[in-house]
Coordinates of C-alpha atoms and ligand atoms in Angstrom, one line a residue:
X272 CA 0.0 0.0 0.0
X273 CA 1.6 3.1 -1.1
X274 CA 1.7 5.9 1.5
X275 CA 1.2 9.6 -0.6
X276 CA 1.8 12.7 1.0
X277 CA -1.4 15.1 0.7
X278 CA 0.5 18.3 0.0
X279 CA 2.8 17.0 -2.3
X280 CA 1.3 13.9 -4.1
X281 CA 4.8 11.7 -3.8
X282 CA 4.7 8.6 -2.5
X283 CA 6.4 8.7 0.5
X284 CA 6.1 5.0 2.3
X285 CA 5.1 1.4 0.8
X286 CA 3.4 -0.7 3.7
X287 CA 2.4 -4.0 3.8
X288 CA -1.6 -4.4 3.2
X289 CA -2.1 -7.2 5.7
X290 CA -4.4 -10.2 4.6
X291 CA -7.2 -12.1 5.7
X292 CA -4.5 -14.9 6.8
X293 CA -2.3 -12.8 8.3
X294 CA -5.1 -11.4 10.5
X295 CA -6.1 -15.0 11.7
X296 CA -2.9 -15.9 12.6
X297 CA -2.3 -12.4 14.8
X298 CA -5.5 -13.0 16.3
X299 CA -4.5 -16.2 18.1
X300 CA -1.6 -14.6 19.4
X301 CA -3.3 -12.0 20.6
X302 CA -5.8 -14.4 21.9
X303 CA -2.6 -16.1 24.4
X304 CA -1.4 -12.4 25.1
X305 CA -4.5 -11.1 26.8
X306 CA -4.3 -13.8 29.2
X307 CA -1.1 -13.3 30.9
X308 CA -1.4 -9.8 30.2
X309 CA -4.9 -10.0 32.4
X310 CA -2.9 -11.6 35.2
X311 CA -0.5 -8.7 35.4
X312 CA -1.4 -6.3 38.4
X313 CA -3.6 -3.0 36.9
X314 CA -0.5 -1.5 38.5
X315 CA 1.5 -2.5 35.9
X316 CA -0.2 -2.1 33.2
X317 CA -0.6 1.7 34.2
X318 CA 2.9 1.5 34.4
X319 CA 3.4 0.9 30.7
X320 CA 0.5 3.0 29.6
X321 CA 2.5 5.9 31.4
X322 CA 5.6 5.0 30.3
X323 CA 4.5 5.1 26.5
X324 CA 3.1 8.6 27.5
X325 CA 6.3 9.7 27.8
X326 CA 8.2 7.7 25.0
X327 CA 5.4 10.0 23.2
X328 CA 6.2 13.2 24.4
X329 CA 10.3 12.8 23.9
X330 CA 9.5 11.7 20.4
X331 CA 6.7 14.5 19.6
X332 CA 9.2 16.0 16.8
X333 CA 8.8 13.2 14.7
X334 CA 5.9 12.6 15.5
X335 CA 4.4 14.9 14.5
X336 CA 6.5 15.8 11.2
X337 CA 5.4 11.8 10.4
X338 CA 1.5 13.0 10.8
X339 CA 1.8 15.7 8.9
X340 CA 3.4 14.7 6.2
X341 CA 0.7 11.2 5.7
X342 CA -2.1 13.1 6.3
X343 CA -1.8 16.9 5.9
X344 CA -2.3 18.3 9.3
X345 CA -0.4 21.4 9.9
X346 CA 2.9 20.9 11.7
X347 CA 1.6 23.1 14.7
X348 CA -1.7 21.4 14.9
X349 CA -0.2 17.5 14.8
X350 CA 2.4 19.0 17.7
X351 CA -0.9 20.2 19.8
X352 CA -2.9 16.9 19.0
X353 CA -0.1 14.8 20.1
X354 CA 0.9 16.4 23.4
X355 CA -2.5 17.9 23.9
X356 CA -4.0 14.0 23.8
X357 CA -1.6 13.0 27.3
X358 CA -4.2 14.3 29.2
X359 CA -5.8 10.9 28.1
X360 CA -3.7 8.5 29.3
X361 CA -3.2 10.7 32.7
X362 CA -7.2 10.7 33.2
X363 CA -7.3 7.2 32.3
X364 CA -4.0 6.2 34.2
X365 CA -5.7 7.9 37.4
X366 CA -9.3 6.9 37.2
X367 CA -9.4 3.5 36.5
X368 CA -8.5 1.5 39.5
X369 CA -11.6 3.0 41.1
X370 CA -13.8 1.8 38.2
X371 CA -12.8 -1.7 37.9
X372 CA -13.4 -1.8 41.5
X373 CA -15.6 -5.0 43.2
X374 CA -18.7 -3.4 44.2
X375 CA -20.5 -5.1 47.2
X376 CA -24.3 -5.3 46.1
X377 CA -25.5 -7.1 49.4
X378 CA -23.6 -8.4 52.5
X379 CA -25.9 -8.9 54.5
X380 CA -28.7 -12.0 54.7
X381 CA -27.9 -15.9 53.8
X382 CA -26.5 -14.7 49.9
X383 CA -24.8 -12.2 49.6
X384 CA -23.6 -10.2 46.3
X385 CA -21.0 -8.3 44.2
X386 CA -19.9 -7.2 40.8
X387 CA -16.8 -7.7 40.0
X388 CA -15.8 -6.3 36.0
X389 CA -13.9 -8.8 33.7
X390 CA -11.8 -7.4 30.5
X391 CA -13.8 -7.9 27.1
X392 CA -10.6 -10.2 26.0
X393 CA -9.5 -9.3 22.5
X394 CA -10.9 -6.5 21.0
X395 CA -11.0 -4.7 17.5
X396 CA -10.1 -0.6 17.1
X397 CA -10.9 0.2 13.5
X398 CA -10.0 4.0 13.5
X399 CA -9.8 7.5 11.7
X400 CA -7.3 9.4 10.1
X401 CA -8.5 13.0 11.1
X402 CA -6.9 13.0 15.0
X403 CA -5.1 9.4 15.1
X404 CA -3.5 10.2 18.6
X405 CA -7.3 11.3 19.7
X406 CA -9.4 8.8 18.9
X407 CA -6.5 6.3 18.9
X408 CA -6.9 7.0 22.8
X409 CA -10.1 7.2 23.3
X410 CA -10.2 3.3 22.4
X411 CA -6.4 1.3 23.0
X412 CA -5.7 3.0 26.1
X413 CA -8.5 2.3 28.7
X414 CA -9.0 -1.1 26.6
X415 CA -5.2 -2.1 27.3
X416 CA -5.4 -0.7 30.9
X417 CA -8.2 -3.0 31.7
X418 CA -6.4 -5.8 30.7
X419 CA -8.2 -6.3 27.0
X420 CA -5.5 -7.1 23.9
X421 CA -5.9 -5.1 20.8
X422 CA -6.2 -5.4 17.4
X423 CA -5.5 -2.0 16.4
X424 CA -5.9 -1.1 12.3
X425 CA -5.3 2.8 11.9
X426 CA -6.6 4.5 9.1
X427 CA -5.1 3.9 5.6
X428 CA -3.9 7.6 5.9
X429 CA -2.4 7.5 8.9
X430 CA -0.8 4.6 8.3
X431 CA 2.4 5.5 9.9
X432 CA 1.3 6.8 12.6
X433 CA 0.0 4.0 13.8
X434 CA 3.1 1.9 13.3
X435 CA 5.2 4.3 15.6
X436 CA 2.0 4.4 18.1
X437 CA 2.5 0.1 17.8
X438 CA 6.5 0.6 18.7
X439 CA 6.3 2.8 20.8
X440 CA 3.6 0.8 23.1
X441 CA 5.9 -2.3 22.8
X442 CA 9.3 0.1 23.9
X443 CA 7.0 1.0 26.5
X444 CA 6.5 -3.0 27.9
X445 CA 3.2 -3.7 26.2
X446 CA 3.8 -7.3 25.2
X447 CA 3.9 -7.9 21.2
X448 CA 1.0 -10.0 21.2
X449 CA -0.8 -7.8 23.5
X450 CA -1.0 -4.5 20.9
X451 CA -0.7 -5.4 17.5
X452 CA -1.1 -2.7 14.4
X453 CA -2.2 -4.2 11.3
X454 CA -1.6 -1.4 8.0
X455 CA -4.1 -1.5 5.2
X456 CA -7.1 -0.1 3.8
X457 CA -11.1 -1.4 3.9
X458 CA -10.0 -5.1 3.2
X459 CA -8.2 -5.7 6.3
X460 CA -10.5 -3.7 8.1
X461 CA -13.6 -6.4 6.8
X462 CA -10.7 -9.2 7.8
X463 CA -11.6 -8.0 11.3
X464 CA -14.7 -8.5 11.2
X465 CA -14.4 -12.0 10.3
X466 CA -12.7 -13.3 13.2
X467 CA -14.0 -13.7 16.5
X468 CA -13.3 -10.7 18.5
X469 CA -14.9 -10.0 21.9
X470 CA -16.0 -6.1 20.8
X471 CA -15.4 -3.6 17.4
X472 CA -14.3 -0.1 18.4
X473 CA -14.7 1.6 15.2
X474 CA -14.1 5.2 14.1
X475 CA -14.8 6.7 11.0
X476 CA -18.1 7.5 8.7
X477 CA -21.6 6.5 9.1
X478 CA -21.4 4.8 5.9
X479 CA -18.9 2.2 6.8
X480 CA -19.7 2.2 10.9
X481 CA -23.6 0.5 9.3
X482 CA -21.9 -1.7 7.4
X483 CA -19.3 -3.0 10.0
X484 CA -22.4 -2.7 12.9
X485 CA -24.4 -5.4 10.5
X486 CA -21.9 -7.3 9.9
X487 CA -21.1 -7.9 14.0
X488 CA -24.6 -7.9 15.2
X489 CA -25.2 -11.7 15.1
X490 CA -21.6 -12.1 17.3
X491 CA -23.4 -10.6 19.9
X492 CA -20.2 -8.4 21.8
X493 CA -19.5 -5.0 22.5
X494 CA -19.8 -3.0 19.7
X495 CA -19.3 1.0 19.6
X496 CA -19.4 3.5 17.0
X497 CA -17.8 7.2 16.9
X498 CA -19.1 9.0 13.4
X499 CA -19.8 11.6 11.7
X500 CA -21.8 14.4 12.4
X501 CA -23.2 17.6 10.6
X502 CA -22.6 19.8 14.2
X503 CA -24.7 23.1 14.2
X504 CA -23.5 26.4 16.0
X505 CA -26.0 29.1 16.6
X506 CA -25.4 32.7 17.3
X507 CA -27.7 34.5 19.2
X508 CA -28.8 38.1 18.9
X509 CA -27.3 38.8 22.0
X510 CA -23.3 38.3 21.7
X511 CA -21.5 41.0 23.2
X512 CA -18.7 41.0 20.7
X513 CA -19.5 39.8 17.2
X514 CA -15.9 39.8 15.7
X515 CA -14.8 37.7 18.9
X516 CA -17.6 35.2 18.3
X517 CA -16.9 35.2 14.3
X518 CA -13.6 34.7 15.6
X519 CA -14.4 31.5 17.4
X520 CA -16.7 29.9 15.0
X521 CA -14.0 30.1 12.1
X522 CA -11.8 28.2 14.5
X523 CA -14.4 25.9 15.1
X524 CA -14.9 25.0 11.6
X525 CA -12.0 25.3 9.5
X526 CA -8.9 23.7 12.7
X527 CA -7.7 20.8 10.9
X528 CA -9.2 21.8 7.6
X529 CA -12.6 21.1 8.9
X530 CA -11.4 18.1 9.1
X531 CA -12.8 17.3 12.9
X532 CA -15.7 15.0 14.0
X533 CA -17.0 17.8 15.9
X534 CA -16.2 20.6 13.4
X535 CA -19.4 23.8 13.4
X536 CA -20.4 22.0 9.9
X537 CA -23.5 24.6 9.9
X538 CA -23.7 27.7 11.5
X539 CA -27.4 29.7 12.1
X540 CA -27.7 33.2 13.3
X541 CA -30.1 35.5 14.6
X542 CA -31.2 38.2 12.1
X543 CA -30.6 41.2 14.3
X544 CA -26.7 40.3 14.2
X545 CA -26.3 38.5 11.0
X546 CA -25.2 41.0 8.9
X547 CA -22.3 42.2 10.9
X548 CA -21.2 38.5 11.5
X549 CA -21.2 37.4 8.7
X550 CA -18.7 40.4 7.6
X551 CA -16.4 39.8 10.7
X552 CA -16.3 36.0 9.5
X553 CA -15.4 36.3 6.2
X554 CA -12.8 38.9 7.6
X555 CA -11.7 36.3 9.8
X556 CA -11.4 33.6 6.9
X557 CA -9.5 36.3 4.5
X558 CA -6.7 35.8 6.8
X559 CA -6.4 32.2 7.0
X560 CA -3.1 31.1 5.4
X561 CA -3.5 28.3 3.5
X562 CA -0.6 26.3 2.3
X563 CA 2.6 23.6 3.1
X564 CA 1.8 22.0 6.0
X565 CA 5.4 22.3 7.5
X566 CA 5.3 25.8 7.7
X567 CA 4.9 27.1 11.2
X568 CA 2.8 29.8 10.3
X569 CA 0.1 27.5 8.3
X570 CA -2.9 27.5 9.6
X571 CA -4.7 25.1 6.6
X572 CA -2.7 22.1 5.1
X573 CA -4.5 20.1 1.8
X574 CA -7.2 17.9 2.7
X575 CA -6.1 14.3 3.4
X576 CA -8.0 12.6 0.9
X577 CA -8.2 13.3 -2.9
X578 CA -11.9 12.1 -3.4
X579 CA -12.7 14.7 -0.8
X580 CA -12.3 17.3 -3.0
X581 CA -15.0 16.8 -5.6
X582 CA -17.1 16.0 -3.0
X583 CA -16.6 19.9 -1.6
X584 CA -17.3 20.9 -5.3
X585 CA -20.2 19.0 -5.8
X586 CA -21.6 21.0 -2.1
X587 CA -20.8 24.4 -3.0
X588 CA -22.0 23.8 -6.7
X589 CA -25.2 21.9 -5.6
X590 CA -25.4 24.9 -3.2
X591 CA -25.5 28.0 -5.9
X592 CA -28.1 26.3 -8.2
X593 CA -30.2 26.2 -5.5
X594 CA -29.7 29.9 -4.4
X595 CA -26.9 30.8 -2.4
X596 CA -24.4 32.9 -2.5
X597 CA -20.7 32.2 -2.7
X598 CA -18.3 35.0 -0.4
X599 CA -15.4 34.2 -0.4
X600 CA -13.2 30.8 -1.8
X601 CA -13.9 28.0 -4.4
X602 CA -11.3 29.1 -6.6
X603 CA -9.5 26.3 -7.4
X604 CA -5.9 26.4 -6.2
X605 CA -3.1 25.2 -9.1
X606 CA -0.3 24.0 -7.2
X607 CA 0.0 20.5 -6.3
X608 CA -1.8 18.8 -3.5
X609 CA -5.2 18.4 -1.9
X610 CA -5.8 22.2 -1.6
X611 CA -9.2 23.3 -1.4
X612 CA -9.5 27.1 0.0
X613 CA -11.6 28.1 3.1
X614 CA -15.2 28.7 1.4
X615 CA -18.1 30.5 3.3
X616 CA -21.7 30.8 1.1
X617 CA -25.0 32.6 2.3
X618 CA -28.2 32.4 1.2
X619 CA -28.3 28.4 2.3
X620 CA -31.7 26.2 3.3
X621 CA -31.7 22.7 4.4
X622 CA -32.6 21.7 0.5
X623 CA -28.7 21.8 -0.3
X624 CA -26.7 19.3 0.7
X625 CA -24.5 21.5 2.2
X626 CA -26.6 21.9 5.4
X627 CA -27.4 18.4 5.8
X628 CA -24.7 15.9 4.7
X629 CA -21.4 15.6 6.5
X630 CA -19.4 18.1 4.6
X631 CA -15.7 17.3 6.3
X632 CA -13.9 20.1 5.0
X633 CA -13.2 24.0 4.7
X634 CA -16.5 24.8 3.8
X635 CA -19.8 26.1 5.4
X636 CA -22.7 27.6 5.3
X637 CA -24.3 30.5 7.1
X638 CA -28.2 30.8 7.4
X639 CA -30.3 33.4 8.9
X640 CA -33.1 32.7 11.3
X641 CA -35.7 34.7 13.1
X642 CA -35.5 33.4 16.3
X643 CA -34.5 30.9 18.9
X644 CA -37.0 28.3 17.9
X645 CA -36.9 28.4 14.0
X646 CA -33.0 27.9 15.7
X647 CA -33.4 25.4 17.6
X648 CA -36.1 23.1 14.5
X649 CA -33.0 24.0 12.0
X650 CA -30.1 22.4 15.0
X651 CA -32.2 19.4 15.2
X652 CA -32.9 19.0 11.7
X653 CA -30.4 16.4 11.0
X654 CA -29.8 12.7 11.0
X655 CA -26.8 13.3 13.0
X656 CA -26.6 13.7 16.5
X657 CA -22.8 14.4 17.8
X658 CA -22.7 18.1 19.0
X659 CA -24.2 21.3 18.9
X660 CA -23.2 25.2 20.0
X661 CA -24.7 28.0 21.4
X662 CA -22.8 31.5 21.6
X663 CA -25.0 34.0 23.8
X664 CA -23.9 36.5 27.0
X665 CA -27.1 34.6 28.2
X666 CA -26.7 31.6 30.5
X667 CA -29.9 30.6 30.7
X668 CA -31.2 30.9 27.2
X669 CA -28.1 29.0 25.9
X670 CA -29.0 26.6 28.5
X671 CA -32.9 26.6 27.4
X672 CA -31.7 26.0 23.8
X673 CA -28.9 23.3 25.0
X674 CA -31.4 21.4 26.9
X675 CA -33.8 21.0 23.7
X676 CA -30.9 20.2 21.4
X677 CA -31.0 15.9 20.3
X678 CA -27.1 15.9 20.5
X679 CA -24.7 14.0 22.8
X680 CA -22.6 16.7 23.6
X681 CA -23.5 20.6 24.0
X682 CA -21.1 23.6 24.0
X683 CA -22.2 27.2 25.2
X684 CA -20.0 29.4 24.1
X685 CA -17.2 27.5 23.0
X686 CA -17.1 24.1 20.3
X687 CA -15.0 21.7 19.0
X688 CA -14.0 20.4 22.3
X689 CA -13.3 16.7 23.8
X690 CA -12.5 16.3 27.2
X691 CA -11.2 13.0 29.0
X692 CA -13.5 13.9 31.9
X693 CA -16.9 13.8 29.9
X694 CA -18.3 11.0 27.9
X695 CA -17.7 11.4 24.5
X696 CA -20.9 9.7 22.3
X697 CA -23.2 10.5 19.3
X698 CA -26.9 10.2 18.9
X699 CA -29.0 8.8 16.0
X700 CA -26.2 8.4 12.8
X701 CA -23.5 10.1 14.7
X702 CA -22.7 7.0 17.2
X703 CA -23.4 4.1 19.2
X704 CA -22.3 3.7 22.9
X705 CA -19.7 6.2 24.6
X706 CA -15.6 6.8 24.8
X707 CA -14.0 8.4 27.6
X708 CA -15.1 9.0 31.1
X709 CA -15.7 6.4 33.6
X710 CA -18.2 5.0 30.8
X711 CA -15.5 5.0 28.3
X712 CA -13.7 2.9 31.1
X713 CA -16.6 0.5 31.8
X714 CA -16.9 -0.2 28.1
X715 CA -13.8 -2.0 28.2
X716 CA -15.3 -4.5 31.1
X717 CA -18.2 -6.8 31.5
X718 CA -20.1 -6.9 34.6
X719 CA -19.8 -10.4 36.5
X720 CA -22.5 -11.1 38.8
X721 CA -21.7 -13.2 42.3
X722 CA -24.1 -14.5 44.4
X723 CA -22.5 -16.2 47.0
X724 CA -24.3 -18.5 49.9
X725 CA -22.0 -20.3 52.2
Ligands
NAD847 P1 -14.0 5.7 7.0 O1 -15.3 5.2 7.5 O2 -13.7 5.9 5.6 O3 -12.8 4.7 7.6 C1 -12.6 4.5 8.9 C2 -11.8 3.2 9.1 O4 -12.6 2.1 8.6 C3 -10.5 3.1 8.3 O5 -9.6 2.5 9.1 C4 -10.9 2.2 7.1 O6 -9.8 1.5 6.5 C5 -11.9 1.3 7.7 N1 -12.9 0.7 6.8 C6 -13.4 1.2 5.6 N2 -14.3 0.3 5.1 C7 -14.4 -0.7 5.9 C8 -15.2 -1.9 5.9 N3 -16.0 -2.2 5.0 N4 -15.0 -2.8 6.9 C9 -14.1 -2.6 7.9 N5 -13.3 -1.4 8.0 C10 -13.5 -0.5 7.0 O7 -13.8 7.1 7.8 P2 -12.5 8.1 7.8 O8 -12.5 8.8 6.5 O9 -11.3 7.4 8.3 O10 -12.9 9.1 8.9 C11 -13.8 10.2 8.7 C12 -15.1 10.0 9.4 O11 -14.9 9.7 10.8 C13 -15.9 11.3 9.4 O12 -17.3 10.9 9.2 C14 -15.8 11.7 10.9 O13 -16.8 12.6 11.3 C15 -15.7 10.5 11.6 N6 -15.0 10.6 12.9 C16 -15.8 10.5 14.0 C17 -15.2 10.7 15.3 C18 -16.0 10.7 16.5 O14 -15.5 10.7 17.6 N7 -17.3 10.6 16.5 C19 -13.9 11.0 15.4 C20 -13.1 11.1 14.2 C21 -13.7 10.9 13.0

């Protein structure tokens, strides 16, 4: 599998695609790993987790240039996602001793109870290429703590990464056949579903998270999806500062090219202010520089996938024959590479694809409302269900708004945000099940009921 680098087009790595066979065989070793690696104190295992923390960190210059360079992500950005993404392995480092705790249901009376939580045994990440380090996490690090093996297949363009994360586990003391990275594209991603695993992590699209969830439904184990979503942000007439709000949202939607799970993918605003934001964000846009990803100063690389691109062209296109109105970008960029510039159109309804499929790049589209409920039909007006914004100086409309938003995370005033602490999940086409938190601990366990008369 050749490995191309987004900004340039060369081809920049040739990996092994791994095959159905060779994913049978890993399996069974993984299968003898998890068992000794079960019996090793929690201790322990934190121990390792912590110590590839660091082996992490010290290598965060290559890293990073390795993650840039596969996928496109701005030097600075790949530098914040790695280090920024330790506060994952602290929180779950800290917090999950107390989680996998016995719990005493009943001691009193002739039978008394507890729960005691088992690991899953060997499980399946199948993830993205947008934040590998992220949502890498959210997945191999509780399940490894917990004393699960895994079968880890990164994304086909982030390909390398994954093989450092996979040496840099095993540097740590992560046994071989406890981690095991397997490189290659939607083949050896169905090879995983077709052996036995005891639960499918899986990140990426809606598309491909329905077919894998069909294909493991009849095996009956854990099986949890992170995808897509098409993430409104609303502005309220009553934002103190416009430009600082215009400010945010740009951030919000065009970090990582857009390129972000939770990305503003739609943005609504209250017609008293709309004319004035919208100004202030196409000001902000203006001054995006868009270009090689190694640059410092770069604040948009190319998109990390080629098809991507007419799939932007078809939105904006789709978008002006039904009306709206193009202010600034879409003009096609010569030079070499994935480039698509940072595009902002007016004029939008929920007829155009634009403000209803995922669009996963540096696009969007703004949309004037009357008020907070036409706002608040609009947010909801989606299959998708990941996360939604409000910007307002007021608390408690935000929070009115929030609280009648069909969305698994909410944001006032601020968006695009994971945190260890909360639990990370998506509604309707945006997910199944939850990562991080003590739930994104507990999905890594099965209960085991004891009742015990003696
Ligand atoms: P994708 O669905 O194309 O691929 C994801 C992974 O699935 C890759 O490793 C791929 O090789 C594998 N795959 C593809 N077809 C398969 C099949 N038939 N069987 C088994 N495996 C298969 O998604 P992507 O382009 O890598 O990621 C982008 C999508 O991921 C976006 O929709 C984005 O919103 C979503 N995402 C969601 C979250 C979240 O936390 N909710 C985080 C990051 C990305």
């Amino acid at each position: 599998m050749k490995i191309i680098n987004p900004a340039t087009e060369e081809v920049i790595d040739q990996v092994k695609e791994y095959s159905s066979e060779d994913v049978r065989s890993i399996y069974l070793e993984l299968l003898n790993g998890q068992k000794i690696w079960h019996d090793i104190p929690l201790s322990e295992r934190v121990k390792a987790i912590e110590k590839f923390g660091e082996l992490i960190k010290e290598s965060v210059e290559e890293l990073a240039a390795t993650l840039t360079a596969e996928m496109g992500k701005p030097i600075k950005q790949a530098r914040n996602e790695i280090l920024g993404a330790h506060n994952r392995i602290e929180f779950f480092a800290k917090q999950t001793e107390k989680w996998l705790k016995e719990e005493w249901n009943s001691k009193s009376g002739k039978t008394k109870e507890k729960t005691v939580y088992e690991p899953l045994g060997v499980i399946g990440n199948i993830s993205a290429w947008n934040y590998p380090y992220n949502v890498g996490y959210n997945v191999f690090i509780p399940a490894l703590i917990c004393g699960n093996a895994v079968f880890y297949k990164p994304s086909e363009h982030a390909t390398l990464t994954g093989l450092k994360i996979e040496k840099l586990m095993h540097q740590a003391g992560v046994p071989e056949n406890v981690f095991k990275a397997v490189t290659g594209g939607k083949t050896t991603g169905e090879a995983l579903l077709k052996i036995p695993l005891n639960g499918y992590f899986f990140t990426g699209s809606y598309h491909t998270g329905q077919k894998i969830a069909s294909e493991v439904a009849p095996k009956m184990v854990s099986l949890q999806m992170e995808l897509g979503g098409k993430d409104p942000l609303y502005v309220t007439d009553d934002v103190e500062d416009i430009a600082k709000n215009a400010a945010m949202a740009v951030e919000g939607k065009f970090y990582n090219a857009g390129q972000s799970c939770c990305a503003v993918e739609r943005i609504y605003v209250h017609e008293k202010i709309y004319n004035r934001f919208v100004d202030e964000f196409v000001k902000v846009v203006e001054l995006l520089r868009v270009g090689d990803p190694t640059r410092e100063d770069t604040d948009m690389g190319p998109l990390a996938r080629k098809e991507q691109l007419d799939f932007l062209l078809f939105q904006v296109n789709d978008a002006l024959d039904k009306g709206a109105r193009l202010l600034t970008g879409d003009e096609s960029l010569e030079s070499k590479g994935n480039y698509f510039e940072p595009t902002v159109l007016t004029d939008v309804n929920h007829h155009m694809s634009l403000m209803v499929d995922e669009t996963f790049g540096p696009l969007v589209g703004i949309q004037k409302v009357e008020d907070d409920e036409e706002a608040i039909a609009l947010m909801n007006n989606t299959s998708f269900g990941l996360t939604a914004a409000v910007f307002s100086s007021n608390e408690n409309r935000a929070k009115n708004i929030l609280d009648q938003v069909n969305a698994g995370t909410v944001y006032w005033n601020c968006c695009d945000r994971v945190s260890p602490t909360s639990p990370w999940s998506g509604r309707k086409n945006s997910g199944l099940g939850s990562t991080l938190s003590h739930q994104g601990i507990r999905a890594f366990v099965q209960p085991k009921a004891y009742h015990l008369r003696g």
